[in-house]
Coordinates of C-alpha atoms and ligand atoms in Angstrom, one line a residue:
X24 CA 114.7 134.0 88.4
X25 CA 111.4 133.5 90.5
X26 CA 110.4 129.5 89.6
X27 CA 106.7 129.6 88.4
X28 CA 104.5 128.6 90.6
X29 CA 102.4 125.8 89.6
X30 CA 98.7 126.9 90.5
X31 CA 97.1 125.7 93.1
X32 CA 93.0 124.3 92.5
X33 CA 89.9 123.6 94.9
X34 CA 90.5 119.9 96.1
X35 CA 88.0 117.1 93.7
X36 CA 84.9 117.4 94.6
X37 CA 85.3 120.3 97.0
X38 CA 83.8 123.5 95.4
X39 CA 83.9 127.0 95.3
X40 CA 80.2 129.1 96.2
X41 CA 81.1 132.0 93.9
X42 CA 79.0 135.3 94.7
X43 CA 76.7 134.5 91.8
X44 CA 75.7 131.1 93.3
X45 CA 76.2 132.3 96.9
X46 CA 72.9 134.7 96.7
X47 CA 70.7 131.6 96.8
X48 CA 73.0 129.8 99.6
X49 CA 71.8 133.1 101.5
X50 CA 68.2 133.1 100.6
X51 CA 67.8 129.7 100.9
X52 CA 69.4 129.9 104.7
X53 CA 67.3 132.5 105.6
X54 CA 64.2 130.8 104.5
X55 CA 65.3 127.7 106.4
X56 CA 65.9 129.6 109.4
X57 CA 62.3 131.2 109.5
X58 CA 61.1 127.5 108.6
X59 CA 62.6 126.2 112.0
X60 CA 61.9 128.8 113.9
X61 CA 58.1 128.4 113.2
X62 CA 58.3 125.2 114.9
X63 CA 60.8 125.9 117.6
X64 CA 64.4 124.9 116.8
X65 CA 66.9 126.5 118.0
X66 CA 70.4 126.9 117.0
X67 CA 73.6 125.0 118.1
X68 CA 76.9 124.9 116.3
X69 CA 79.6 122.5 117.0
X70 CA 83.3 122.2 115.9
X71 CA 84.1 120.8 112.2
X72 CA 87.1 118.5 114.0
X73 CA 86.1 115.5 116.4
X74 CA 87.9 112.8 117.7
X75 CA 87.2 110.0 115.2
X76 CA 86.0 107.3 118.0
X77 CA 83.1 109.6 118.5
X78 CA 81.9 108.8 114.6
X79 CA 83.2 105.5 115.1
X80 CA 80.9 104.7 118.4
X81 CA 78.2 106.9 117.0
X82 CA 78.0 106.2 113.4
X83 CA 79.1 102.6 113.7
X84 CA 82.0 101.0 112.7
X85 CA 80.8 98.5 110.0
X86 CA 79.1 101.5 107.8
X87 CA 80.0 103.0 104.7
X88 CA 80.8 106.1 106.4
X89 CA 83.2 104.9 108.9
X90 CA 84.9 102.4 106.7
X91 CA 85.3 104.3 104.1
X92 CA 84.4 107.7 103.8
X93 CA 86.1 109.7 106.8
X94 CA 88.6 112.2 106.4
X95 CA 90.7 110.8 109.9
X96 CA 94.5 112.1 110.6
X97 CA 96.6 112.2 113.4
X98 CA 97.2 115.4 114.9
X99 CA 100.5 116.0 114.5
X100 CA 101.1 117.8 118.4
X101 CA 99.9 115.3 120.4
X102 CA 99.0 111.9 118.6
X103 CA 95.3 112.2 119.0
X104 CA 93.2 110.5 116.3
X105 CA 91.1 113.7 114.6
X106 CA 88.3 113.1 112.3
X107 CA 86.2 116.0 109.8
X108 CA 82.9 115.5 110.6
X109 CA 81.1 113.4 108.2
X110 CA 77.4 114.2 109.3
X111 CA 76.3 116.4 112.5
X112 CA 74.1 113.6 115.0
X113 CA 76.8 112.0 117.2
X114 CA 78.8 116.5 117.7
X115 CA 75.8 117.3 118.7
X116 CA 74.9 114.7 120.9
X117 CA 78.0 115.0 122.5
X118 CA 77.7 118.7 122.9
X119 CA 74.0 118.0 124.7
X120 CA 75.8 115.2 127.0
X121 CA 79.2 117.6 127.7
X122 CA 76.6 120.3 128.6
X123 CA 74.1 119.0 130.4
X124 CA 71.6 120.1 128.2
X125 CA 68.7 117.0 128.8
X126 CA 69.4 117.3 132.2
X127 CA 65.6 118.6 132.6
X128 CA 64.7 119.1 129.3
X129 CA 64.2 117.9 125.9
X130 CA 65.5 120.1 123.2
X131 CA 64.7 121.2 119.7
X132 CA 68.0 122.1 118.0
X133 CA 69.2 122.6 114.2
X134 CA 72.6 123.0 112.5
X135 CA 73.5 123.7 109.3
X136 CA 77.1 124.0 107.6
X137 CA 79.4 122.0 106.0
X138 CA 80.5 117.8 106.6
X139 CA 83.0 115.8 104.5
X140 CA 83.1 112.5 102.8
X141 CA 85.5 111.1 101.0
X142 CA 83.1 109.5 98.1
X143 CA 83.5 109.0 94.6
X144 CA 82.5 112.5 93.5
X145 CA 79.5 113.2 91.0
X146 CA 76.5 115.1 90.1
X147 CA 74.9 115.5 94.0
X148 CA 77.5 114.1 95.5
X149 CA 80.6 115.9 97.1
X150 CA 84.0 115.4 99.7
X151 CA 82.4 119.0 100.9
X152 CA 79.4 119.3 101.0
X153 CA 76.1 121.1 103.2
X154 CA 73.6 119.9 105.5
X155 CA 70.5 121.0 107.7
X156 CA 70.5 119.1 110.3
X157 CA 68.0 119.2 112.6
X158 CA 67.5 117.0 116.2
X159 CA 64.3 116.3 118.7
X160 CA 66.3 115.3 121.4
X161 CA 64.1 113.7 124.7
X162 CA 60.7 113.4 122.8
X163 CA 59.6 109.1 122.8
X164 CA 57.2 110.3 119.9
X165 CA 55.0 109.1 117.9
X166 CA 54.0 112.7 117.7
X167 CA 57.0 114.2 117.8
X168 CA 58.3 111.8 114.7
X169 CA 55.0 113.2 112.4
X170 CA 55.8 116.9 113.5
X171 CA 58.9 116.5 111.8
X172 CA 57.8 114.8 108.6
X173 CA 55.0 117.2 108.5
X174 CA 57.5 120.2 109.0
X175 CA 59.2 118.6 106.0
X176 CA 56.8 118.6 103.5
X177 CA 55.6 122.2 104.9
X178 CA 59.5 123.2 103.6
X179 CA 58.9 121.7 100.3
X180 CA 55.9 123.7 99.6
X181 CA 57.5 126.4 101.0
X182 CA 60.0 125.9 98.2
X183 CA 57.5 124.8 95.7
X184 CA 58.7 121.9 95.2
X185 CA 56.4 119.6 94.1
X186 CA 57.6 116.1 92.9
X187 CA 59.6 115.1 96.3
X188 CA 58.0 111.9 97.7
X189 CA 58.2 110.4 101.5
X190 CA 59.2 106.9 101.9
X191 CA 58.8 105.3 104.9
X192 CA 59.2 102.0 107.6
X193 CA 60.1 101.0 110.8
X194 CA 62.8 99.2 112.4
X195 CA 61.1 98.5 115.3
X196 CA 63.8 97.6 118.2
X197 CA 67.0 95.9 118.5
X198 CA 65.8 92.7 119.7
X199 CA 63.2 92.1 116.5
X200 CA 65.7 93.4 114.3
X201 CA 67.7 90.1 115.8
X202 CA 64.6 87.6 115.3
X203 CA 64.2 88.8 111.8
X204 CA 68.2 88.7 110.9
X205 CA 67.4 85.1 111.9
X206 CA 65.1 84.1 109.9
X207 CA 66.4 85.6 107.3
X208 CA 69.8 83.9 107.3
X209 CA 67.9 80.8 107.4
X210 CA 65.5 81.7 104.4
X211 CA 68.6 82.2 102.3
X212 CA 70.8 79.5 103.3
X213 CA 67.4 77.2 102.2
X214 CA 68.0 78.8 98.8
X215 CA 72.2 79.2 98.6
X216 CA 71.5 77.8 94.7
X217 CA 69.4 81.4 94.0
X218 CA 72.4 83.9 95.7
X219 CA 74.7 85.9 93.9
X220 CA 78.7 85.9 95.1
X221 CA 77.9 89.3 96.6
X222 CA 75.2 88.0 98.5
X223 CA 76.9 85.1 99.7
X224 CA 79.8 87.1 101.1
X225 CA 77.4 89.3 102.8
X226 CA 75.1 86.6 104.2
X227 CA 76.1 86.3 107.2
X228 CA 78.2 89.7 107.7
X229 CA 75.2 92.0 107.1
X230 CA 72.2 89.8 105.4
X231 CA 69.7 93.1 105.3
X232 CA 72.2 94.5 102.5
X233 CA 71.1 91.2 100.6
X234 CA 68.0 93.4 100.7
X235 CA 69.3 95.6 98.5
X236 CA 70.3 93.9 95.5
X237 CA 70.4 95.6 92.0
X238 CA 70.5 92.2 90.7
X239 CA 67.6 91.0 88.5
X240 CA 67.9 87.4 88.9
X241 CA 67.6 87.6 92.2
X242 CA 64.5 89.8 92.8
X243 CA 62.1 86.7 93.3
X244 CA 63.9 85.5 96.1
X245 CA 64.2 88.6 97.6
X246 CA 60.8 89.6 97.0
X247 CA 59.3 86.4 99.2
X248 CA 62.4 86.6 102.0
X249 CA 61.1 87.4 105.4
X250 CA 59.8 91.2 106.3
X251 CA 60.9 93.0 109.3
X252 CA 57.3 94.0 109.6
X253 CA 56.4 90.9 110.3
X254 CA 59.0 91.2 113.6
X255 CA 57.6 94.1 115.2
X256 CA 55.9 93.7 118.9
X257 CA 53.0 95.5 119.6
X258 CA 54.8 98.5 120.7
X259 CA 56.7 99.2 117.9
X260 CA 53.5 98.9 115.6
X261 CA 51.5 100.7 117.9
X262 CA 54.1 103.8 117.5
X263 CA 54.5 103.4 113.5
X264 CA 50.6 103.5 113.1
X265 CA 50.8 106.6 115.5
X266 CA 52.7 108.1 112.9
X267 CA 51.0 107.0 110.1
X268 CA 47.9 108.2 111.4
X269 CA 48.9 111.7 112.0
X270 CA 50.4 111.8 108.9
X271 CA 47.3 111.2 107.0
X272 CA 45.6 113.7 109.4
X273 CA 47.9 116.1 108.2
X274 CA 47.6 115.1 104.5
X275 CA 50.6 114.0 104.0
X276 CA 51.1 111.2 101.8
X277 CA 53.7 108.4 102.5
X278 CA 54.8 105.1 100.4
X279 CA 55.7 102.3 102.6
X280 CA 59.0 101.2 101.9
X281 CA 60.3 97.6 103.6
X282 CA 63.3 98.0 102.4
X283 CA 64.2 101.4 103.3
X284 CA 67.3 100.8 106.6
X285 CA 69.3 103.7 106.3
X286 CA 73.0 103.0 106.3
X287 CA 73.7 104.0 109.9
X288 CA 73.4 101.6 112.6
X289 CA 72.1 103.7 115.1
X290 CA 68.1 104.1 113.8
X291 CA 65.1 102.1 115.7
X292 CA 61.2 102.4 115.0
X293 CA 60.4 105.2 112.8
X294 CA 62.9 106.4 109.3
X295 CA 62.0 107.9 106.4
X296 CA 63.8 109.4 103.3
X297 CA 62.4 112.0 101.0
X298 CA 63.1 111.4 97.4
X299 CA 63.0 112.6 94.1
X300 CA 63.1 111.4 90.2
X301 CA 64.6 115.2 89.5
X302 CA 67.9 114.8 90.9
X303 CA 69.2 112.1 88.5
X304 CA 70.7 109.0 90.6
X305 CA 70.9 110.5 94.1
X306 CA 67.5 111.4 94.6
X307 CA 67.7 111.5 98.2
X308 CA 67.1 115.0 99.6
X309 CA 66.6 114.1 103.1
X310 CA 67.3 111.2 105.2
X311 CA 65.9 110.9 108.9
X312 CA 64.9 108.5 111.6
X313 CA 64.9 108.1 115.5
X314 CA 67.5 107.0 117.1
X315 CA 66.3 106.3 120.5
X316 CA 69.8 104.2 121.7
X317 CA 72.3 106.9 120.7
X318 CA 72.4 109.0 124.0
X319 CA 73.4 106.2 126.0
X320 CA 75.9 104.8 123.3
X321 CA 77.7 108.0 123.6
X322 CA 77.4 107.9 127.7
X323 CA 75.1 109.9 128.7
X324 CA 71.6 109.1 130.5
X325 CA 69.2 107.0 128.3
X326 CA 67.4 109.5 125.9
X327 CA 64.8 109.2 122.9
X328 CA 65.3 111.1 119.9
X329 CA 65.1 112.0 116.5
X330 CA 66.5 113.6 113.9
X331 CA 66.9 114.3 109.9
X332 CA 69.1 115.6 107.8
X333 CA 68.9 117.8 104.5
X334 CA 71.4 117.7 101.4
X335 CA 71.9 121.5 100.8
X336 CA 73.6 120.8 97.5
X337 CA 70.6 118.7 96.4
X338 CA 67.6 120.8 97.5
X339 CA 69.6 123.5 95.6
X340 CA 69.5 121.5 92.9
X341 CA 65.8 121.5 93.0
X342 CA 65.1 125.3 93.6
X343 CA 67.0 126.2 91.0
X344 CA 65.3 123.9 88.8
X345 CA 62.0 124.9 90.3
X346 CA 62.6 128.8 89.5
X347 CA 64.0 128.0 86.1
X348 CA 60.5 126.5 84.8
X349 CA 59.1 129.7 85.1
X350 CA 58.7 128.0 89.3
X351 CA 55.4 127.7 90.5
X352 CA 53.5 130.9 91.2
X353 CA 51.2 129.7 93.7
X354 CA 49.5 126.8 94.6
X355 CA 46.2 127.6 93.5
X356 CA 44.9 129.3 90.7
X357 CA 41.0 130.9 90.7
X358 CA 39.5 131.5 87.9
X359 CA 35.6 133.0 88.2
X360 CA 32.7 133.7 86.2
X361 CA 31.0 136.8 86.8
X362 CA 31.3 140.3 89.4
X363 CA 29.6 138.2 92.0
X364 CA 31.7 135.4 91.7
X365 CA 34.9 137.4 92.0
X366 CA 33.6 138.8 95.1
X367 CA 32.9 135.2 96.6
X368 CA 36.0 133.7 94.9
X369 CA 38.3 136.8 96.5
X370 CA 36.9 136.0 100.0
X371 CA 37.4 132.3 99.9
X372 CA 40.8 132.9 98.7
X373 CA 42.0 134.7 101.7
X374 CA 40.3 131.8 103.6
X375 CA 43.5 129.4 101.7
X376 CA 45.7 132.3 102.4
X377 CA 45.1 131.7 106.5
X378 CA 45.8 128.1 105.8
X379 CA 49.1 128.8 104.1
X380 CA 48.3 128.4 100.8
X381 CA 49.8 130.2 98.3
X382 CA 46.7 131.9 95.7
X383 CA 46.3 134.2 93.1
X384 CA 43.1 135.3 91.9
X385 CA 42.7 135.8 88.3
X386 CA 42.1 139.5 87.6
X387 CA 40.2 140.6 84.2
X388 CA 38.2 139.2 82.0
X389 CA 35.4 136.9 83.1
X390 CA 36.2 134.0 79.7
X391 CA 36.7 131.1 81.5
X392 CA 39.3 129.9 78.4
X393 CA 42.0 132.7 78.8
X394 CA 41.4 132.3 83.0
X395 CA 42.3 128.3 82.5
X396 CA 45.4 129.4 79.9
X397 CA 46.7 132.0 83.1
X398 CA 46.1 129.1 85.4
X399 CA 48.3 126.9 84.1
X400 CA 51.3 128.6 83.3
X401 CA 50.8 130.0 87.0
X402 CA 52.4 126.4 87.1
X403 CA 49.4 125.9 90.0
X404 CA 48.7 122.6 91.0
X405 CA 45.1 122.9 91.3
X406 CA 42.4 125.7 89.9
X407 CA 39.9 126.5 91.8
X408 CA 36.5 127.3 89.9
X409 CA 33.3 129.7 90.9
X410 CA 30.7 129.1 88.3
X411 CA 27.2 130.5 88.6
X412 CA 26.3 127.0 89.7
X413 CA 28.8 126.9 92.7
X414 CA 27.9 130.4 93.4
X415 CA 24.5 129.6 93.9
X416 CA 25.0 126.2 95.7
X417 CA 27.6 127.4 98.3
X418 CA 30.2 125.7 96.5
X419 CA 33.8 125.4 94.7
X420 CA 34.9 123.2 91.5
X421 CA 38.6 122.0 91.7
X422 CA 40.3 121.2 88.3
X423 CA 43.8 119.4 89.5
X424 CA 46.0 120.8 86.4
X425 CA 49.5 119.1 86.7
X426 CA 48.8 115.3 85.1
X427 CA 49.8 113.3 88.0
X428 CA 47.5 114.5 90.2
X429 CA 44.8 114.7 87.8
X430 CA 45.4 110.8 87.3
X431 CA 45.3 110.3 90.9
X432 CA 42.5 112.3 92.1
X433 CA 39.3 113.3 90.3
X434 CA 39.8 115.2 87.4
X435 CA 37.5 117.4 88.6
X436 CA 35.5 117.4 91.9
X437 CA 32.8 120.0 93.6
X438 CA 33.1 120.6 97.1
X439 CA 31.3 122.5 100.3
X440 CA 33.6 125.7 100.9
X441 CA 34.3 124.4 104.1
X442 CA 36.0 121.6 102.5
X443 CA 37.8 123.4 100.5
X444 CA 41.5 123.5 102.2
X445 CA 41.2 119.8 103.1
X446 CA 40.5 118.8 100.0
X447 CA 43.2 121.4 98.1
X448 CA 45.9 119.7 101.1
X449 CA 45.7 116.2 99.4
X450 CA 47.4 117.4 96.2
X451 CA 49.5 120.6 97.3
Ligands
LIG209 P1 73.4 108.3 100.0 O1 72.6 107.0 100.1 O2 73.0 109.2 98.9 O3 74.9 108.1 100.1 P2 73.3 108.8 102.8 O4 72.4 107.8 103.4 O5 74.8 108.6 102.9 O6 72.9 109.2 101.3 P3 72.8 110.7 104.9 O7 73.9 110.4 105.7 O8 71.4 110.4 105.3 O9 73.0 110.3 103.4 O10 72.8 112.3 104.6 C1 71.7 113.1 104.5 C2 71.6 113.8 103.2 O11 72.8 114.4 102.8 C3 71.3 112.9 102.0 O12 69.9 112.6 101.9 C4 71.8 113.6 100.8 O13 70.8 114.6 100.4 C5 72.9 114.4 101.4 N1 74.2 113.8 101.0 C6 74.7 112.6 101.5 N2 75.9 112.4 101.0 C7 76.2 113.4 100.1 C8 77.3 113.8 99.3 N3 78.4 113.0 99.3 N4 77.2 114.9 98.6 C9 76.1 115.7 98.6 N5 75.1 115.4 99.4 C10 75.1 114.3 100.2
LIG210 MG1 76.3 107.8 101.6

């Protein structure tokens, strides 16, 4: 008799992308393809299997990753120490040092596929799971860093996502990471009475992560230790307000987050983190930063760069969520008043169109009520109004429509045509 064969199941927290579910992986590749490709990455793909003192030298050996997350084994032919990669930086920064590829260049690269962590496993967070990576490798920035960010929130929109939010901050460079660590070591040995056991085991292993507290009590004290802000030379400022600059340029709106230090030890000046309330606990979508020491670390010639990287599984998340609400027609909705303003109100449109906006005109009848009903469950952020009086003035009404905008900008605000897609960019 044949023994039954007990049944074999996907490892925890390694999953199965069934055809159903598989049609968005696909469409959702595709669009991030044609997303990178509009700013000039190109593709490079390196093997899953590295040997672990690359992720060890790269990622840093006192991280959460390398500690404790890394799927490591000994390959069993020749003793070598293997590891599954746990995130895509440090392979492809050795690919670009084993092939010369800075040699007289900087390169714009992305990858995408799948990286392993052995982490407790819950909602939006996996052993297997997906990334877009993408890398600016040989650009010193600050323009460089803001293209990326600004690339980023062009993705969300092209996505319609609408409630992710950039945090930001800077870590300026190794030596006033140093002074700060410092001072901060003394500021809470003055006030030993104030620290949790955590905090005292960590004070002088790694004091930033004292940063980090969940702990009530002890959100005074940390509230009033010493800022790394306050550390930064003038270089390191100068290049953070670069980006903050072009940033607002672009109308892209940042929080400044002090606290924010990324868990990998390899980050300097600029890093950021897009988040989100949608997602439950992890909320972070994206994680990115410059890591201008990296190159070197890993032996090759001294090289800037920066890079970011996307959880698939997450932004998935928020797609899906996105479409089920009905997902947001367009950005803006344009409701009109009479024949005349239709005609105005259809030319203007096309002018959004050219500056990637996403529009629908309202079609039919003229009663402002029903138009206002359509415009909102377009799911629009904003409506755009021609009235005889803006028809006769050369002008548009925007009416923001989704609440926290509406709270944080004008309810509603007239504006010279011109200004238009400049003033529609600070809320879409
Ligand atoms: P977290 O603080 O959530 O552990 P991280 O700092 O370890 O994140 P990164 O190494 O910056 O994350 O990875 C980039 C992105 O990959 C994250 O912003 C997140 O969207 C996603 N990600 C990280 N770990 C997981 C995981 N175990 N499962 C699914 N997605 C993940
Ligand atoms: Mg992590």
């Amino acid at each position: 008799m044949m023994q039954p064969f007990q049944k074999v199941r996907a490892l925890t927290g390694m999953k199965d992308i069934l055809p159903d579910a598989s049609a968005r992986w696909e469409a959702i590749e595709d669009l991030v393809r044609r997303w990178l490709g509009a700013y000039g990455y190109r593709n490079i793909r390196t093997p899953v299997l590295e040997q672990t003192r690359l992720f060890s030298r790269g990622i840093g050996e006192v991280t959460d990753i390398v500690e404790k997350e890394m799927y490591s084994f000994t390959d069993t032919l020749n003793g070598e120490q293997l590891t599954m990669r746990p995130e895509f930086t440090a392979g492809v920064v050795r690919a670009a040092i084993e092939h010369n590829l800075l040699y007289d260049r900087p390169q714009r690269v992305y990858s995408m596929g799948p990286v392993f962590r052995h982490e407790r496993p819950q909602r939006g967070r996996y052993r297997q799971f997906h990334q877009v990576d993408v890398e600016a490798l040989g650009f010193v920035g600050p323009d460089i860093d803001a293209e990326l960010i600004v690339m980023l929130a062009r993705l969300w929109r092209m996505l319609a996502l609408s409630d992710v939010r950039l945090e930001l901050n800077s870590l300026g460079q190794a030596d006033e990471r140093a002074a700060h660590r410092v001072a901060l070591v003394d500021y809470f040995e003055r006030h030993l009475d104030g620290l949790d056991d955590d905090a005292r085991r960590r004070l002088h292993a790694n004091p930033l992560r004292i940063l980090d507290t969940k702990n009530p009590a002890m959100q005074g004290l940390v509230d009033a230790a010493p800022r790394l802000g306050d550390f930064l030379g003038a270089e390191s400022r100068a290049h953070f307000e670069g980006v903050c600059h072009r940033l607002e340029e672009a109308g892209v709106a940042y929080r400044l987050n002090p606290r924010l230090v990324r868990g990998l030890d390899y980050y300097n000046l600029t890093v950021f983190e897009w988040v989100t309330d949608r997602l439950g606990t992890q909320g972070t979508v994206c994680g990115g930063g410059r890591y201008d020491g990296l190159v070197e670390l890993l032996g090759g010639k001294a090289t800037p760069a920066i890079g970011f990287a996307i959880g698939m599984e997450r932004l998935l998340e928020l797609w899906n969520q996105a479409i089920a609400g009905g997902g947001r027609e367009c950005d803006v909705y344009v409701v009109h008043q009479s024949d005349a303003a239709q005609r105005v109100a259809a030319l203007a449109a096309e002018r959004l169109r050219d500056a990637g906006i996403r529009v629908i005109v309202h079609s039919g009848s003229h009663g402002f009520k029903s138009q206002f009903k359509r415009a909102d469950g377009s799911g629009a952020a904003a409506a755009v109004i021609f009235g005889e009086e803006e028809l006769s003035a050369g002008t548009a009404s925007i009416k923001w429509l989704r609440s926290e905008e509406a709270l944080a900008r004008a309810q509603q605000k007239t504006v010279p045509l011109e200004c238009l897609v400049d003033e529609l960019r600070l809320g879409i």
